[in-house]
Amino acid sequence: MGERERGGFWVGAAASVFYPLSWLGRRTYLGADKLPATGAALLVMNHVSHLDPPNDAVFVHRNRRVPRFMAKDSLFHVPLFGRMLAGSGGIPVYRGSAEARDSLRAAHQALREGKVVVIYPEGTITKDPAGWPMKARTGAARLALENDVPVIPAARWGTNHIWDGYTKRFHPFPRKRVTTVLGDPIDLSAYRDRPVTSALLREVTDVMMHEVQALLAGVRGEDPPAEFFRSPARSAADESAG
């Protein structure tokens, strides 16, 4: 195993909070060797619970990397937590404002610097009552196409059985199994030389999320739905946002 990526004070502070939270579940990691030991990577994941970021941060950190999360900007204003998030390299995501492009700009910079960027393309906890991914936003596709780095699909299941993002119910006991599985890097070579249009971004987004959904189906032992869930509250313009 390689040398641990240095994180600094705030990464250590985050670890002191996130590791105990991750212990709420009995963790199983599959395909952890697919996360590069060095260099940039874009980790594309589903989102089912408020416990996902602690669980996913611990997974990346246990593999000796420092995760850079893309998170909605309001979280950066939460006392102490926001300072910890910013200090550990978090990337604020702005929507519906002139600052929206700054989110992707910071993520591009992190990838150019060889960091691991973690993104939930759905933009929020899934609204699908069955827990399958929603139709995702296209910002992750733009990052994937404009940076020649490994794009790694990943799925996690079980955090929702502890803290359900749909019903908001908290059930820590008995301890639940939380499984995180990584797939092989997604081959996007067929898309990289094409003009970046909204149609291409939607196509690549769906390719990535189908990979995530297939991993989730394997963990759940169930067949996924034929189409991604579409939240009634989200417009087509929202799904095209970063």
CSV table of C-alpha atoms in Angstrom, one decimal:
chain,number,residue,atom,x,y,z
A,1,MET,CA,0.0,0.0,0.0
A,2,GLY,CA,1.4,3.4,-1.0
A,3,GLU,CA,2.1,6.4,1.2
A,4,ARG,CA,-0.9,8.2,2.6
A,5,GLU,CA,-1.9,11.5,0.8
A,6,ARG,CA,-1.4,14.4,3.2
A,7,GLY,CA,-4.5,16.1,4.3
A,8,GLY,CA,-3.7,18.6,7.1
A,9,PHE,CA,-5.5,19.7,10.2
A,10,TRP,CA,-9.0,19.9,8.9
A,11,VAL,CA,-8.9,16.5,7.2
A,12,GLY,CA,-7.8,15.1,10.6
A,13,ALA,CA,-10.7,17.0,12.2
A,14,ALA,CA,-13.2,15.6,9.7
A,15,ALA,CA,-11.8,12.1,10.2
A,16,SER,CA,-12.4,12.4,14.0
A,17,VAL,CA,-16.1,13.0,13.3
A,18,PHE,CA,-16.7,10.9,10.2
A,19,TYR,CA,-15.0,7.6,11.4
A,20,PRO,CA,-17.3,7.3,14.4
A,21,LEU,CA,-20.3,8.1,12.2
A,22,SER,CA,-19.3,5.3,9.8
A,23,TRP,CA,-19.2,2.8,12.7
A,24,LEU,CA,-23.0,3.0,12.8
A,25,GLY,CA,-22.9,0.5,10.0
A,26,ARG,CA,-21.1,-2.8,9.5
A,27,ARG,CA,-19.0,-1.8,6.5
A,28,THR,CA,-18.2,-4.0,3.5
A,29,TYR,CA,-15.9,-2.6,0.7
A,30,LEU,CA,-15.8,-4.3,-2.7
A,31,GLY,CA,-13.4,-3.2,-5.5
A,32,ALA,CA,-11.5,-0.8,-3.4
A,33,ASP,CA,-8.4,-1.5,-5.5
A,34,LYS,CA,-10.0,0.3,-8.4
A,35,LEU,CA,-9.5,3.6,-6.6
A,36,PRO,CA,-6.1,4.9,-7.9
A,37,ALA,CA,-3.4,5.0,-5.2
A,38,THR,CA,-2.1,8.3,-6.8
A,39,GLY,CA,-3.2,10.9,-9.2
A,40,ALA,CA,-6.6,12.3,-10.1
A,41,ALA,CA,-9.9,10.5,-10.2
A,42,LEU,CA,-13.5,11.4,-10.4
A,43,LEU,CA,-15.6,9.1,-8.2
A,44,VAL,CA,-19.3,9.1,-9.3
A,45,MET,CA,-21.7,7.8,-6.7
A,46,ASN,CA,-25.4,7.4,-5.9
A,47,HIS,CA,-27.0,9.3,-3.0
A,48,VAL,CA,-29.5,7.7,-0.6
A,49,SER,CA,-28.8,9.1,2.9
A,50,HIS,CA,-27.3,12.0,4.9
A,51,LEU,CA,-24.8,9.4,6.1
A,52,ASP,CA,-23.4,8.9,2.6
A,53,PRO,CA,-20.7,11.6,2.9
A,54,PRO,CA,-19.2,10.3,6.2
A,55,ASN,CA,-19.3,6.8,4.9
A,56,ASP,CA,-17.8,7.7,1.5
A,57,ALA,CA,-15.2,10.0,3.0
A,58,VAL,CA,-14.0,7.2,5.3
A,59,PHE,CA,-13.9,4.7,2.4
A,60,VAL,CA,-11.6,7.0,0.4
A,61,HIS,CA,-9.5,7.9,3.5
A,62,ARG,CA,-9.0,4.3,4.4
A,63,ASN,CA,-7.5,3.9,0.9
A,64,ARG,CA,-5.0,6.5,1.8
A,65,ARG,CA,-6.5,9.3,-0.3
A,66,VAL,CA,-8.1,12.6,0.6
A,67,PRO,CA,-11.6,13.0,-0.8
A,68,ARG,CA,-12.7,16.4,-2.2
A,69,PHE,CA,-16.5,16.5,-2.0
A,70,MET,CA,-18.7,18.6,-4.2
A,71,ALA,CA,-21.4,19.8,-1.8
A,72,LYS,CA,-24.2,22.4,-2.0
A,73,ASP,CA,-22.9,25.8,-0.9
A,74,SER,CA,-25.3,26.1,2.1
A,75,LEU,CA,-23.4,23.4,3.9
A,76,PHE,CA,-20.3,25.6,3.9
A,77,HIS,CA,-22.3,28.1,6.1
A,78,VAL,CA,-23.0,25.6,8.9
A,79,PRO,CA,-21.0,26.6,12.0
A,80,LEU,CA,-17.8,24.5,12.4
A,81,PHE,CA,-19.0,21.8,9.9
A,82,GLY,CA,-18.7,24.4,7.1
A,83,ARG,CA,-15.2,25.4,8.2
A,84,MET,CA,-14.2,21.7,8.4
A,85,LEU,CA,-15.7,21.0,4.9
A,86,ALA,CA,-13.9,24.0,3.3
A,87,GLY,CA,-10.6,23.3,5.2
A,88,SER,CA,-10.6,19.7,4.0
A,89,GLY,CA,-10.9,20.7,0.3
A,90,GLY,CA,-14.6,20.6,-0.2
A,91,ILE,CA,-16.0,22.3,-3.3
A,92,PRO,CA,-19.1,24.4,-2.9
A,93,VAL,CA,-21.8,23.9,-5.6
A,94,TYR,CA,-23.8,26.9,-6.4
A,95,ARG,CA,-27.0,26.6,-8.4
A,96,GLY,CA,-29.2,29.3,-10.0
A,97,SER,CA,-26.6,32.0,-9.7
A,98,ALA,CA,-23.7,33.6,-11.6
A,99,GLU,CA,-21.4,31.5,-9.3
A,100,ALA,CA,-22.6,28.2,-10.7
A,101,ARG,CA,-19.6,27.9,-13.0
A,102,ASP,CA,-17.2,28.5,-10.1
A,103,SER,CA,-18.2,25.1,-8.7
A,104,LEU,CA,-17.0,23.3,-11.8
A,105,ARG,CA,-13.9,25.5,-12.1
A,106,ALA,CA,-12.8,24.5,-8.6
A,107,ALA,CA,-13.5,20.8,-9.4
A,108,HIS,CA,-11.5,21.1,-12.6
A,109,GLN,CA,-8.6,22.6,-10.6
A,110,ALA,CA,-8.7,19.8,-8.1
A,111,LEU,CA,-8.5,17.2,-10.8
A,112,ARG,CA,-5.6,19.0,-12.5
A,113,GLU,CA,-3.8,18.9,-9.2
A,114,GLY,CA,-4.2,15.1,-9.0
A,115,LYS,CA,-7.0,15.0,-6.4
A,116,VAL,CA,-9.9,12.6,-5.9
A,117,VAL,CA,-13.1,14.4,-6.5
A,118,VAL,CA,-16.3,12.8,-5.2
A,119,ILE,CA,-19.6,13.8,-6.9
A,120,TYR,CA,-23.2,12.8,-6.4
A,121,PRO,CA,-24.6,13.6,-9.9
A,122,GLU,CA,-28.2,13.5,-8.6
A,123,GLY,CA,-27.4,16.6,-6.6
A,124,THR,CA,-29.4,15.5,-3.6
A,125,ILE,CA,-30.7,12.4,-1.9
A,126,THR,CA,-32.8,10.4,-4.3
A,127,LYS,CA,-36.5,11.0,-4.1
A,128,ASP,CA,-37.2,7.6,-5.5
A,129,PRO,CA,-39.1,5.7,-2.8
A,130,ALA,CA,-37.3,2.5,-3.7
A,131,GLY,CA,-33.9,4.1,-3.4
A,132,TRP,CA,-32.8,3.9,-7.1
A,133,PRO,CA,-30.9,6.8,-8.6
A,134,MET,CA,-32.8,9.8,-10.0
A,135,LYS,CA,-32.2,11.3,-13.4
A,136,ALA,CA,-28.9,13.1,-12.7
A,137,ARG,CA,-27.5,16.6,-13.4
A,138,THR,CA,-24.9,16.9,-16.2
A,139,GLY,CA,-22.1,18.7,-14.3
A,140,ALA,CA,-20.3,15.4,-13.7
A,141,ALA,CA,-20.3,14.6,-17.4
A,142,ARG,CA,-18.6,18.0,-18.2
A,143,LEU,CA,-15.9,17.2,-15.6
A,144,ALA,CA,-15.4,13.7,-17.1
A,145,LEU,CA,-15.2,15.0,-20.7
A,146,GLU,CA,-12.9,17.9,-20.0
A,147,ASN,CA,-10.4,16.0,-17.8
A,148,ASP,CA,-8.6,12.9,-19.0
A,149,VAL,CA,-8.7,11.2,-15.6
A,150,PRO,CA,-10.2,7.8,-14.4
A,151,VAL,CA,-14.0,8.2,-14.0
A,152,ILE,CA,-14.9,5.5,-11.5
A,153,PRO,CA,-18.5,4.5,-10.9
A,154,ALA,CA,-19.4,3.5,-7.3
A,155,ALA,CA,-22.5,2.5,-5.4
A,156,ARG,CA,-23.3,2.4,-1.7
A,157,TRP,CA,-26.3,0.8,-0.1
A,158,GLY,CA,-27.3,0.4,3.6
A,159,THR,CA,-26.8,4.0,4.9
A,160,ASN,CA,-30.4,4.5,4.0
A,161,HIS,CA,-31.4,1.7,6.4
A,162,ILE,CA,-29.7,3.6,9.2
A,163,TRP,CA,-30.9,7.1,8.3
A,164,ASP,CA,-33.5,7.1,5.5
A,165,GLY,CA,-33.1,10.0,3.2
A,166,TYR,CA,-36.7,9.6,2.0
A,167,THR,CA,-38.6,9.2,5.2
A,168,LYS,CA,-36.0,11.0,7.5
A,169,ARG,CA,-36.2,8.1,10.0
A,170,PHE,CA,-33.1,7.2,12.1
A,171,HIS,CA,-32.6,3.5,12.9
A,172,PRO,CA,-29.1,2.9,14.3
A,173,PHE,CA,-29.9,-0.4,16.0
A,174,PRO,CA,-29.4,-3.2,15.3
A,175,ARG,CA,-26.4,-2.3,13.2
A,176,LYS,CA,-27.0,-2.5,9.5
A,177,ARG,CA,-24.7,-3.7,6.7
A,178,VAL,CA,-23.4,-0.8,4.6
A,179,THR,CA,-21.8,-2.0,1.3
A,180,THR,CA,-19.7,0.2,-1.0
A,181,VAL,CA,-18.7,-1.2,-4.4
A,182,LEU,CA,-16.5,0.3,-7.1
A,183,GLY,CA,-16.6,-0.6,-10.7
A,184,ASP,CA,-14.0,-0.4,-13.5
A,185,PRO,CA,-13.2,3.1,-14.9
A,186,ILE,CA,-15.7,4.1,-17.5
A,187,ASP,CA,-14.4,4.2,-21.1
A,188,LEU,CA,-15.5,7.6,-22.4
A,189,SER,CA,-13.1,7.7,-25.4
A,190,ALA,CA,-15.9,7.5,-27.9
A,191,TYR,CA,-17.3,10.8,-26.5
A,192,ARG,CA,-14.2,12.9,-26.0
A,193,ASP,CA,-13.7,14.1,-29.6
A,194,ARG,CA,-17.3,15.2,-30.1
A,195,PRO,CA,-18.5,18.8,-29.6
A,196,VAL,CA,-19.7,19.3,-26.0
A,197,THR,CA,-23.4,20.0,-26.4
A,198,SER,CA,-26.3,19.6,-24.0
A,199,ALA,CA,-27.3,16.4,-25.8
A,200,LEU,CA,-23.8,14.9,-25.4
A,201,LEU,CA,-23.7,15.9,-21.7
A,202,ARG,CA,-27.0,14.2,-21.1
A,203,GLU,CA,-25.8,11.0,-23.0
A,204,VAL,CA,-22.6,10.8,-21.0
A,205,THR,CA,-24.4,11.5,-17.7
A,206,ASP,CA,-26.8,8.6,-18.4
A,207,VAL,CA,-23.9,6.3,-19.3
A,208,MET,CA,-22.2,7.0,-16.0
A,209,MET,CA,-25.4,6.6,-14.0
A,210,HIS,CA,-26.3,3.4,-15.7
A,211,GLU,CA,-22.9,2.0,-14.5
A,212,VAL,CA,-23.6,3.3,-11.0
A,213,GLN,CA,-27.1,1.7,-11.1
A,214,ALA,CA,-25.8,-1.6,-12.3
A,215,LEU,CA,-23.4,-1.7,-9.4
A,216,LEU,CA,-26.2,-0.9,-7.0
A,217,ALA,CA,-28.4,-3.6,-8.5
A,218,GLY,CA,-25.6,-6.1,-7.9
A,219,VAL,CA,-25.4,-5.1,-4.2
A,220,ARG,CA,-29.2,-5.2,-3.8
A,221,GLY,CA,-29.7,-8.4,-5.8
A,222,GLU,CA,-32.5,-6.8,-7.6
A,223,ASP,CA,-33.3,-5.7,-11.2
A,224,PRO,CA,-33.1,-1.9,-11.6
A,225,PRO,CA,-36.0,0.1,-13.2
A,226,ALA,CA,-35.8,0.6,-16.9
A,227,GLU,CA,-35.8,4.4,-16.5
A,228,PHE,CA,-34.3,6.8,-14.0
A,229,PHE,CA,-36.8,8.2,-11.5
A,230,ARG,CA,-37.7,11.9,-12.3
A,231,SER,CA,-38.6,14.1,-9.4
A,232,PRO,CA,-41.8,16.1,-10.1
A,233,ALA,CA,-40.1,19.1,-8.4
A,234,ARG,CA,-37.1,19.1,-10.8
A,235,SER,CA,-37.3,20.7,-14.2
A,236,ALA,CA,-35.3,19.7,-17.3
A,237,ALA,CA,-33.3,22.8,-16.8
A,238,ASP,CA,-32.3,21.7,-13.3
A,239,GLU,CA,-31.1,18.4,-14.6
A,240,SER,CA,-28.8,20.2,-17.1
A,241,ALA,CA,-27.3,22.3,-14.3
A,242,GLY,CA,-24.0,21.5,-12.7
